[in-house]
Short mmCIF file of C-alpha atoms in Angstrom, two decimals:
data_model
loop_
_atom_site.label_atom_id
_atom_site.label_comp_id
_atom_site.label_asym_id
_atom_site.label_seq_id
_atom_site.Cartn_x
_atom_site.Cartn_y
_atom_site.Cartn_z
CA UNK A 20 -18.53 -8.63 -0.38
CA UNK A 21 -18.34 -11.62 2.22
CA UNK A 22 -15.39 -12.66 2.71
CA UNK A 23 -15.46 -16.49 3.81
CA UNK A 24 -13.13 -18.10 5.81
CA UNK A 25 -11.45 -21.24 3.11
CA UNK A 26 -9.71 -24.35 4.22
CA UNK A 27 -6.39 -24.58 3.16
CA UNK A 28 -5.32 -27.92 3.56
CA UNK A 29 -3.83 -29.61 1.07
CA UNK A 30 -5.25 -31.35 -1.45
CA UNK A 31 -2.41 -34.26 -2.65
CA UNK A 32 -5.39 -36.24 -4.72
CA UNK A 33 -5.24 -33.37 -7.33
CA UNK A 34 -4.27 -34.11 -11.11
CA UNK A 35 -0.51 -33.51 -11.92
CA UNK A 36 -0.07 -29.51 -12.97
CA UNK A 37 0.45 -29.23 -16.73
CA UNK A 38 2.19 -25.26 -16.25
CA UNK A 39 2.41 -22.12 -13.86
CA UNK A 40 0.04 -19.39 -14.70
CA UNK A 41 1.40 -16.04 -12.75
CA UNK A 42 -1.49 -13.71 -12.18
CA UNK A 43 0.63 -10.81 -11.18
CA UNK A 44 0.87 -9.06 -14.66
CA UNK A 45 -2.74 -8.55 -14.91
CA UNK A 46 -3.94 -7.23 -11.07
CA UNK A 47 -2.67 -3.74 -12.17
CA UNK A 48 -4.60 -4.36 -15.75
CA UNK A 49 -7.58 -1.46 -15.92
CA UNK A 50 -10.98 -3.49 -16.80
CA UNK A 51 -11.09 -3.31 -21.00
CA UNK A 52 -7.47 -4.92 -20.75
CA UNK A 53 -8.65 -7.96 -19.21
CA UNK A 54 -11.64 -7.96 -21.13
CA UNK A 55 -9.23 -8.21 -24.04
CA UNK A 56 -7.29 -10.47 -22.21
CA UNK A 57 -10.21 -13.02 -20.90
CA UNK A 58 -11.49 -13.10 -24.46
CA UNK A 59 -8.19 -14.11 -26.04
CA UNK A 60 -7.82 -16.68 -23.44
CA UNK A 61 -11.51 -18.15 -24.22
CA UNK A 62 -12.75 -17.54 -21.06
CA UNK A 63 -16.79 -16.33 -20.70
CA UNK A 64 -17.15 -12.60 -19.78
CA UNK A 65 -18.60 -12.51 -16.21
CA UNK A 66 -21.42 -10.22 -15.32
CA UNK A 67 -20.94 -7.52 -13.94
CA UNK A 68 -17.32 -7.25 -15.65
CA UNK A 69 -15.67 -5.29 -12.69
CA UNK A 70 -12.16 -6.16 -12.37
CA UNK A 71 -11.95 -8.30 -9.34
CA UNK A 72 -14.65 -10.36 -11.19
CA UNK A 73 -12.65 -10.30 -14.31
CA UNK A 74 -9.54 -11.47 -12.62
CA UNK A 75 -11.70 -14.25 -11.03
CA UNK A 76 -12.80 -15.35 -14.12
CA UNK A 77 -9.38 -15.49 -15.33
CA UNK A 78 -8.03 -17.12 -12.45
CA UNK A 79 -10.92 -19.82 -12.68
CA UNK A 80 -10.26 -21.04 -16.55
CA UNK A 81 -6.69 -21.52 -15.30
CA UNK A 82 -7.51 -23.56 -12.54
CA UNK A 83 -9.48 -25.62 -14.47
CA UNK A 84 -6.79 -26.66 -16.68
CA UNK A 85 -4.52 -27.68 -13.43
CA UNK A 86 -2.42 -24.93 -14.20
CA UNK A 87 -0.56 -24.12 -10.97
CA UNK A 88 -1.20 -20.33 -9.89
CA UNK A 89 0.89 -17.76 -8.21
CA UNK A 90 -0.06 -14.41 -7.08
CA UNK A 91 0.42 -11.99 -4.09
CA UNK A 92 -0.63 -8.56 -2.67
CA UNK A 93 -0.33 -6.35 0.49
CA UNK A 94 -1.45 -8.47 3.55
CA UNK A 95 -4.57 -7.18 5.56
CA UNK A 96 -4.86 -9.03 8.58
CA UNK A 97 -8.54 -9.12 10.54
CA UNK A 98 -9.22 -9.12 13.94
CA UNK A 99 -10.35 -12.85 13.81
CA UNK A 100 -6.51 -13.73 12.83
CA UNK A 101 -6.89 -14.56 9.23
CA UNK A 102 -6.02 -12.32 6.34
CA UNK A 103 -5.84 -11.19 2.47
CA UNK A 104 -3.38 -10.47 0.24
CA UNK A 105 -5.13 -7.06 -1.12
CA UNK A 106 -4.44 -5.53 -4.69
CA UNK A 107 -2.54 -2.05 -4.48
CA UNK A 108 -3.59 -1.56 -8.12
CA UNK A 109 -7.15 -1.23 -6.52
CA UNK A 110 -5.88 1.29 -3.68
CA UNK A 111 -6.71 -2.17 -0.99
CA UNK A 112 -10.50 -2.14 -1.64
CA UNK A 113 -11.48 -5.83 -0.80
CA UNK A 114 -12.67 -7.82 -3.24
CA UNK A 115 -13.39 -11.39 -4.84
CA UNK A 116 -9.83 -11.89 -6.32
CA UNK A 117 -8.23 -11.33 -2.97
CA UNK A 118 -6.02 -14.29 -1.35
CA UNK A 119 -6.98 -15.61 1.84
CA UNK A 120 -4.06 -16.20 4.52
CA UNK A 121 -5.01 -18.34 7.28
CA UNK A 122 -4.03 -18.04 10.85
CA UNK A 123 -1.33 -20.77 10.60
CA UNK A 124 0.49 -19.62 7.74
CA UNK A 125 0.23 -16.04 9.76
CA UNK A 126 1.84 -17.46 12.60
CA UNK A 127 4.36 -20.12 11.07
CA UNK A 128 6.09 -17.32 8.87
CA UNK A 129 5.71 -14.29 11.35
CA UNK A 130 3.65 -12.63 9.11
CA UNK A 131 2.90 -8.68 9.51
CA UNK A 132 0.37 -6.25 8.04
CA UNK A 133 2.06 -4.71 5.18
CA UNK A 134 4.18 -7.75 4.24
CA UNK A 135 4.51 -8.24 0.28
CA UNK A 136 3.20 -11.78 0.20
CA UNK A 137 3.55 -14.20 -3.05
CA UNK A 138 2.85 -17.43 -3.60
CA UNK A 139 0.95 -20.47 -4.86
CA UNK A 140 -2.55 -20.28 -4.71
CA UNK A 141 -5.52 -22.62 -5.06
CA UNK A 142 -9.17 -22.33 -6.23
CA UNK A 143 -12.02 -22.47 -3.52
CA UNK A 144 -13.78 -25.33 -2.76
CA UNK A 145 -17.60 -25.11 -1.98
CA UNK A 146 -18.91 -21.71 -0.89
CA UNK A 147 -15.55 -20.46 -0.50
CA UNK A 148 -14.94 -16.98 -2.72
CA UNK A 149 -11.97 -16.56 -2.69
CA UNK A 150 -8.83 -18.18 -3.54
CA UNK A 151 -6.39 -19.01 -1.02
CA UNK A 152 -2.63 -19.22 -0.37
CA UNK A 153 -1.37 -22.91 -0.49
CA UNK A 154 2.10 -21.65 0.23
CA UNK A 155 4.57 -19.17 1.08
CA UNK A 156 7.23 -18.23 -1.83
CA UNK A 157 8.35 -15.00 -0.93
CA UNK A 158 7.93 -12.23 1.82
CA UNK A 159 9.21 -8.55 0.23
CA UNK A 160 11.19 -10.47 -1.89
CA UNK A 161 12.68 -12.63 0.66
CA UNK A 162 12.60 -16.10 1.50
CA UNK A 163 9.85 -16.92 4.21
CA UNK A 164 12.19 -18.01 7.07
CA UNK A 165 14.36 -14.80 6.46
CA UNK A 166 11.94 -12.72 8.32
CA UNK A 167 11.62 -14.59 11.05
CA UNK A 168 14.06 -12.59 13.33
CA UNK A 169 13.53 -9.23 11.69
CA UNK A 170 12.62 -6.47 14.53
CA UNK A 171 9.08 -4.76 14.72
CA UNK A 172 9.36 -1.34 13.36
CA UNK A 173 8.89 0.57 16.94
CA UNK A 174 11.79 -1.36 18.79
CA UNK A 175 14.14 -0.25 15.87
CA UNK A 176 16.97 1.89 17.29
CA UNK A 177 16.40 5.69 15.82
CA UNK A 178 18.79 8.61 15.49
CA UNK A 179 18.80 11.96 14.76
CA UNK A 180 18.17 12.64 10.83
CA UNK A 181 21.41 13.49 9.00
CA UNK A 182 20.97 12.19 5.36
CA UNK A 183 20.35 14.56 3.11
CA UNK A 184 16.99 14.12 0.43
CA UNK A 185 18.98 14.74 -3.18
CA UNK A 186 16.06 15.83 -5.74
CA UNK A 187 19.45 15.27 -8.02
CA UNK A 188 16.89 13.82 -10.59
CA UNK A 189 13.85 15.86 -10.68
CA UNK A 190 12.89 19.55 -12.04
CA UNK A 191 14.83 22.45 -11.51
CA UNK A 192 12.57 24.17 -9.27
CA UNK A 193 12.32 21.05 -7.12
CA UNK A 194 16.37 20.83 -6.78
CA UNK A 195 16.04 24.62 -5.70
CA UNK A 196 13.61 23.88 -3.48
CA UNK A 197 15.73 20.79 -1.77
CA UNK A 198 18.67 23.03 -1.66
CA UNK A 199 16.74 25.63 0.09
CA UNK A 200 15.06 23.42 2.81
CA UNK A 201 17.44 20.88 3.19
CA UNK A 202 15.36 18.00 3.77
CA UNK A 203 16.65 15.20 5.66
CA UNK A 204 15.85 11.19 5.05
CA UNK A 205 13.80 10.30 8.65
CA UNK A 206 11.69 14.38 9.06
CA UNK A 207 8.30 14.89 9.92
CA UNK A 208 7.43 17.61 7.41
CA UNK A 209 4.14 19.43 6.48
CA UNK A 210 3.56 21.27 3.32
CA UNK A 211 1.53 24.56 3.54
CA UNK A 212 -0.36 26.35 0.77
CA UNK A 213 -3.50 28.04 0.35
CA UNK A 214 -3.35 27.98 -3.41
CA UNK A 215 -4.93 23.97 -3.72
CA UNK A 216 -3.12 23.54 -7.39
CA UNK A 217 0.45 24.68 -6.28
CA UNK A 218 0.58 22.51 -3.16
CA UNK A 219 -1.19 19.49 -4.99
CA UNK A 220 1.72 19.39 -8.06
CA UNK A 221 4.27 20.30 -5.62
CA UNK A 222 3.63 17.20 -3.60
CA UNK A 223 3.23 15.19 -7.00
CA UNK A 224 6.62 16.55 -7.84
CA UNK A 225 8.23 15.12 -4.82
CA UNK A 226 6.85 11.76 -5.38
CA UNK A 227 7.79 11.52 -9.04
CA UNK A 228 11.22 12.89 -7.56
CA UNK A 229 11.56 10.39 -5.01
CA UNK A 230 10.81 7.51 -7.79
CA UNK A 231 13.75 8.02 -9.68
CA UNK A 232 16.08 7.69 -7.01
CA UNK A 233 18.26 4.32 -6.82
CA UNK A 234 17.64 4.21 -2.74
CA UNK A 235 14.38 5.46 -1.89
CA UNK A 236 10.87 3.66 -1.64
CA UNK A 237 8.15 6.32 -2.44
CA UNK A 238 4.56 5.67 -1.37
CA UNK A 239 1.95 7.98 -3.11
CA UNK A 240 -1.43 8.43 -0.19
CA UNK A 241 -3.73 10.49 -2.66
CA UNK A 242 -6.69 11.96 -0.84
CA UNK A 243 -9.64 15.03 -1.18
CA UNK A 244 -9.98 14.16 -5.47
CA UNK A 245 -12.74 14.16 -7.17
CA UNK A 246 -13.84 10.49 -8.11
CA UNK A 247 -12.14 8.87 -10.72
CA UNK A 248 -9.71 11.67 -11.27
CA UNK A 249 -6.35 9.62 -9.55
CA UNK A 250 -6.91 7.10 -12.07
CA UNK A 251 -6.52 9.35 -14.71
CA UNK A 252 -3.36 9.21 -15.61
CA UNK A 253 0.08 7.05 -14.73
CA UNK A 254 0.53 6.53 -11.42
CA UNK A 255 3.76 8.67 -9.75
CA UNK A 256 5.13 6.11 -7.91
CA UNK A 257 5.66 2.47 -7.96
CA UNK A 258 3.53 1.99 -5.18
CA UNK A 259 0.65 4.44 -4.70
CA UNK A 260 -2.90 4.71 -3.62
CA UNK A 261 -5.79 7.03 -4.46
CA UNK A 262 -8.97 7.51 -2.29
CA UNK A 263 -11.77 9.75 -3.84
CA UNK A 264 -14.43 11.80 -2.35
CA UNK A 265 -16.81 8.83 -3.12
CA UNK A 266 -14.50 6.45 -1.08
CA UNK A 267 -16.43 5.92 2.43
CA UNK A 268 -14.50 7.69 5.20
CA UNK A 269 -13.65 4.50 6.72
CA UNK A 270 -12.02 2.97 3.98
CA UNK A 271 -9.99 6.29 3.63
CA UNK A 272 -8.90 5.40 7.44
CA UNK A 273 -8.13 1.80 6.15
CA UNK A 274 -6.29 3.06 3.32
CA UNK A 275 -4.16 5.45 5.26
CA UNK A 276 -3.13 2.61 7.76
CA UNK A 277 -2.64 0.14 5.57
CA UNK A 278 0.03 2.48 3.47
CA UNK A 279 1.94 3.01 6.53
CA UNK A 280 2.30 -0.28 7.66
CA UNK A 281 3.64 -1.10 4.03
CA UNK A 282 5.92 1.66 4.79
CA UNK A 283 7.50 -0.10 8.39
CA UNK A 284 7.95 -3.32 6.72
CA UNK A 285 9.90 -1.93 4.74
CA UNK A 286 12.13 0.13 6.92
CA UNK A 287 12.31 -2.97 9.25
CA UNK A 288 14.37 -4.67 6.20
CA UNK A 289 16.49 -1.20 5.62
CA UNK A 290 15.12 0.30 3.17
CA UNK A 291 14.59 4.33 2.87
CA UNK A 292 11.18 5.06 2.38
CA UNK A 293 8.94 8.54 1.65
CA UNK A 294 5.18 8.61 2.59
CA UNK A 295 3.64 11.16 0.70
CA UNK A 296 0.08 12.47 2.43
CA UNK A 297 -2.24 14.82 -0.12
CA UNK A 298 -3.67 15.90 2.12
CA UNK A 299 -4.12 15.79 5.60
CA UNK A 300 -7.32 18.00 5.73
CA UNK A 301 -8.88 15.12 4.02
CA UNK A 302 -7.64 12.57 6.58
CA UNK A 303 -8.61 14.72 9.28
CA UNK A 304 -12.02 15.06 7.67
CA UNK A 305 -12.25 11.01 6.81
CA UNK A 306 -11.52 10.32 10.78
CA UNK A 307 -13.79 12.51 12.05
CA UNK A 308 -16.83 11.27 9.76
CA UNK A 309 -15.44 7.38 10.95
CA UNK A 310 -15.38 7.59 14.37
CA UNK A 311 -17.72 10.41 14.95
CA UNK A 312 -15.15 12.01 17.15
CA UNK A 313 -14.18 15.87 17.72
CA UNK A 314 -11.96 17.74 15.02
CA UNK A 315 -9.54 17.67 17.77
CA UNK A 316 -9.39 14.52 18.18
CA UNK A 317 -8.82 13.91 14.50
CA UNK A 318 -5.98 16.16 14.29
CA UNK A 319 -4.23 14.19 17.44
CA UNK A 320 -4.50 11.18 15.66
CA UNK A 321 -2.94 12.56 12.42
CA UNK A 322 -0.06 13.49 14.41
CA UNK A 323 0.41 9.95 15.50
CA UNK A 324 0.87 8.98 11.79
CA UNK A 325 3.06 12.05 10.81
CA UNK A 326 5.26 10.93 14.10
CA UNK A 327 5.97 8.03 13.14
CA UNK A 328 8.83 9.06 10.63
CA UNK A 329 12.51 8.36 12.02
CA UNK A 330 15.52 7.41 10.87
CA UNK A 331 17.26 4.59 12.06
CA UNK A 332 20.50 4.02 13.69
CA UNK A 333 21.48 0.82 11.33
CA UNK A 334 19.74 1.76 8.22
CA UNK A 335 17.03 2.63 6.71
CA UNK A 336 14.05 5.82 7.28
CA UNK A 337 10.83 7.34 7.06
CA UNK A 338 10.19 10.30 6.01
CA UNK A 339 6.61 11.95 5.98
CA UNK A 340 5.60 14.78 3.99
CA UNK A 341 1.80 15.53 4.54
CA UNK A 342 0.44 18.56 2.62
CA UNK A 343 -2.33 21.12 3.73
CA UNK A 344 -4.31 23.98 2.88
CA UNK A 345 -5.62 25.50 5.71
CA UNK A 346 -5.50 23.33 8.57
CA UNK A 347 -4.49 24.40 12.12
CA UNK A 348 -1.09 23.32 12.79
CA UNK A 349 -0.82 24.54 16.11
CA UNK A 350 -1.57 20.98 17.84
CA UNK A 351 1.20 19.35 15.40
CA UNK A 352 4.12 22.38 15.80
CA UNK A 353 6.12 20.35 18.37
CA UNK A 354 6.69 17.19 16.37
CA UNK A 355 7.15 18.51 13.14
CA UNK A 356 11.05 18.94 11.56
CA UNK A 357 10.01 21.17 8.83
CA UNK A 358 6.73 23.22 8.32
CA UNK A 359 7.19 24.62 4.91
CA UNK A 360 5.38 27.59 3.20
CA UNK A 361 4.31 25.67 -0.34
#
């Protein structure tokens, strides 16, 4: 898809609005619910019917009726300075019903990668494809001026990890296993198993775990499945993505990055937050075939994401827990917490 660069100036000759059509309810929609849903709106099926061209669609009838339109995602921001609001319903695979975030808007509201960005859109104009943010509602929830003198996640004071993980909520064997390790909120901690299945539902486990509790954040990085299969089901957290073996490598990268910077916004505003890696062989694997570089190197790198869990000194953590079966953990022993026979 090219992505095309849209000017966002206002347009004050525009029609007055007649209502506010919120597009948020249907991003996470799988494609025969908006087919359902485009057809009881009256709207012409588009062809192909993927879903970014089915939210499109959507988006377009609405427009046309000078409805005013809101929507947000996860904000990607390119080397050229622009960016887009990415679905995380579509595990941040660009696409047509992305929002595009110009420069200024980036700079005005100190915009980061990662930031949960909503607000009104409008429809391209010409050969734009995409629409566009007009302006700024809300950032994580926030007001846009509240983040202005928020900290950058590595200049955050750290201390040593001292909050315990409770599993008060989840399975028996999952409490015993909490009580056994003692997790704390802020480790860097790596899951071992040769049995595949055992380590796969045990990190599953966690994340479903980590859901139910009032003061965590869990994020969900699914990797090594077999296409399709991560869609199969409910989701295990509120906010979790799923790469395939029919993802390209480079995407997986993307994916990877992209749910960790979610994860520092986050912790930047104080909130406790568990990154959940299944598994790291696959990332290792995905960086190698990327950047062509040495196994490794692709294990060094790793450890730069699993080292970036802490917890901070006035609130707020991230935890890591990547999972593996059968890599050599001999160039990540010294910054891991825990390294845990699965």
């Amino acid at each position: 898809m090219s992505e095309t660069t849209p000017d966002t100036s206002d347009d004050s000759s525009c029609p007055e609005r007649a209502s506010i059509f919120d597009i948020t309810p249907f991003q996470a929609l799988p494609a025969s619910d908006l087919i359902a849903a485009i057809a009881k709106a009256g709207v012409h099926r588009p062809e192909p019917p993927t879903r970014g061209q089915l939210l499109l669609a959507l988006m377009r009838a609405h427009a046309q009726q000078n409805r005013d339109l809101l929507g947000g995602g996860i904000l990607e921001i390119l080397p050229d300075g622009f960016g887009f609001l990415r679905n995380p319903a579509k595990d941040f695979a660009p696409d047509v019903d992305d929002f595009y975030v110009s420069p200024s808007q980036i700079q005005h509201c100190a915009l980061r990668n990662g930031d949960a960005v909503r607000g009104l859109l409008r429809a391209p104009r010409g050969t734009e494809s995409n629409f566009a943010l007009l302006k700024i509602h809300s950032i994580d929830g926030a007001q846009p001026n509240d983040g202005l003198g928020r900290y950058l996640f590595d200049e955050l004071e750290t201390d040593e990890p001292t909050r315990p993980l409770r599993f008060a909520k989840g399975a028996k064997a999952l409490r015993d296993f909490d009580r056994k390790h003692e997790l704390l909120r802020g480790q860097r901690i790596v899951l071992r198993g040769d049995d595949a299945a055992l380590a796969r539902n045990l990190g599953r486990s966690l994340v479903a775990a980590a859901a139910k509790l009032d003061d965590v954040y869990p994020i969900g990085l699914s990797r090594d499945q077999r296409a399709g299969r991560q869609r199969s089901g409910p989701r295990p957290a509120p906010f979790a993505v799923g790469v395939d073996d029919a993802t390209p490598p480079g995407a997986q990268v993307r994916a990877a990055r992209l749910c960790f910077e979610r994860a520092k916004r986050l912790v930047e505003r104080g909130s406790d937050v568990i990154v959940v890696i299944d598994s790291l062989d696959a990332h290792v694997r995905a960086l190698q075939a990327s950047s062509a570089t040495t196994k490794a190197h692709a294990i060094a790198a790793s450890k730069c994401l699993i080292a970036q869990a802490r917890a901070i000194a006035n609130g707020g953590s991230l935890t890591t827990i990547a999972i593996t079966r059968g890599l050599e953990l001999d160039a990540l022993s010294e910054c891991l917490d825990c390294n845990i026979e699965a």
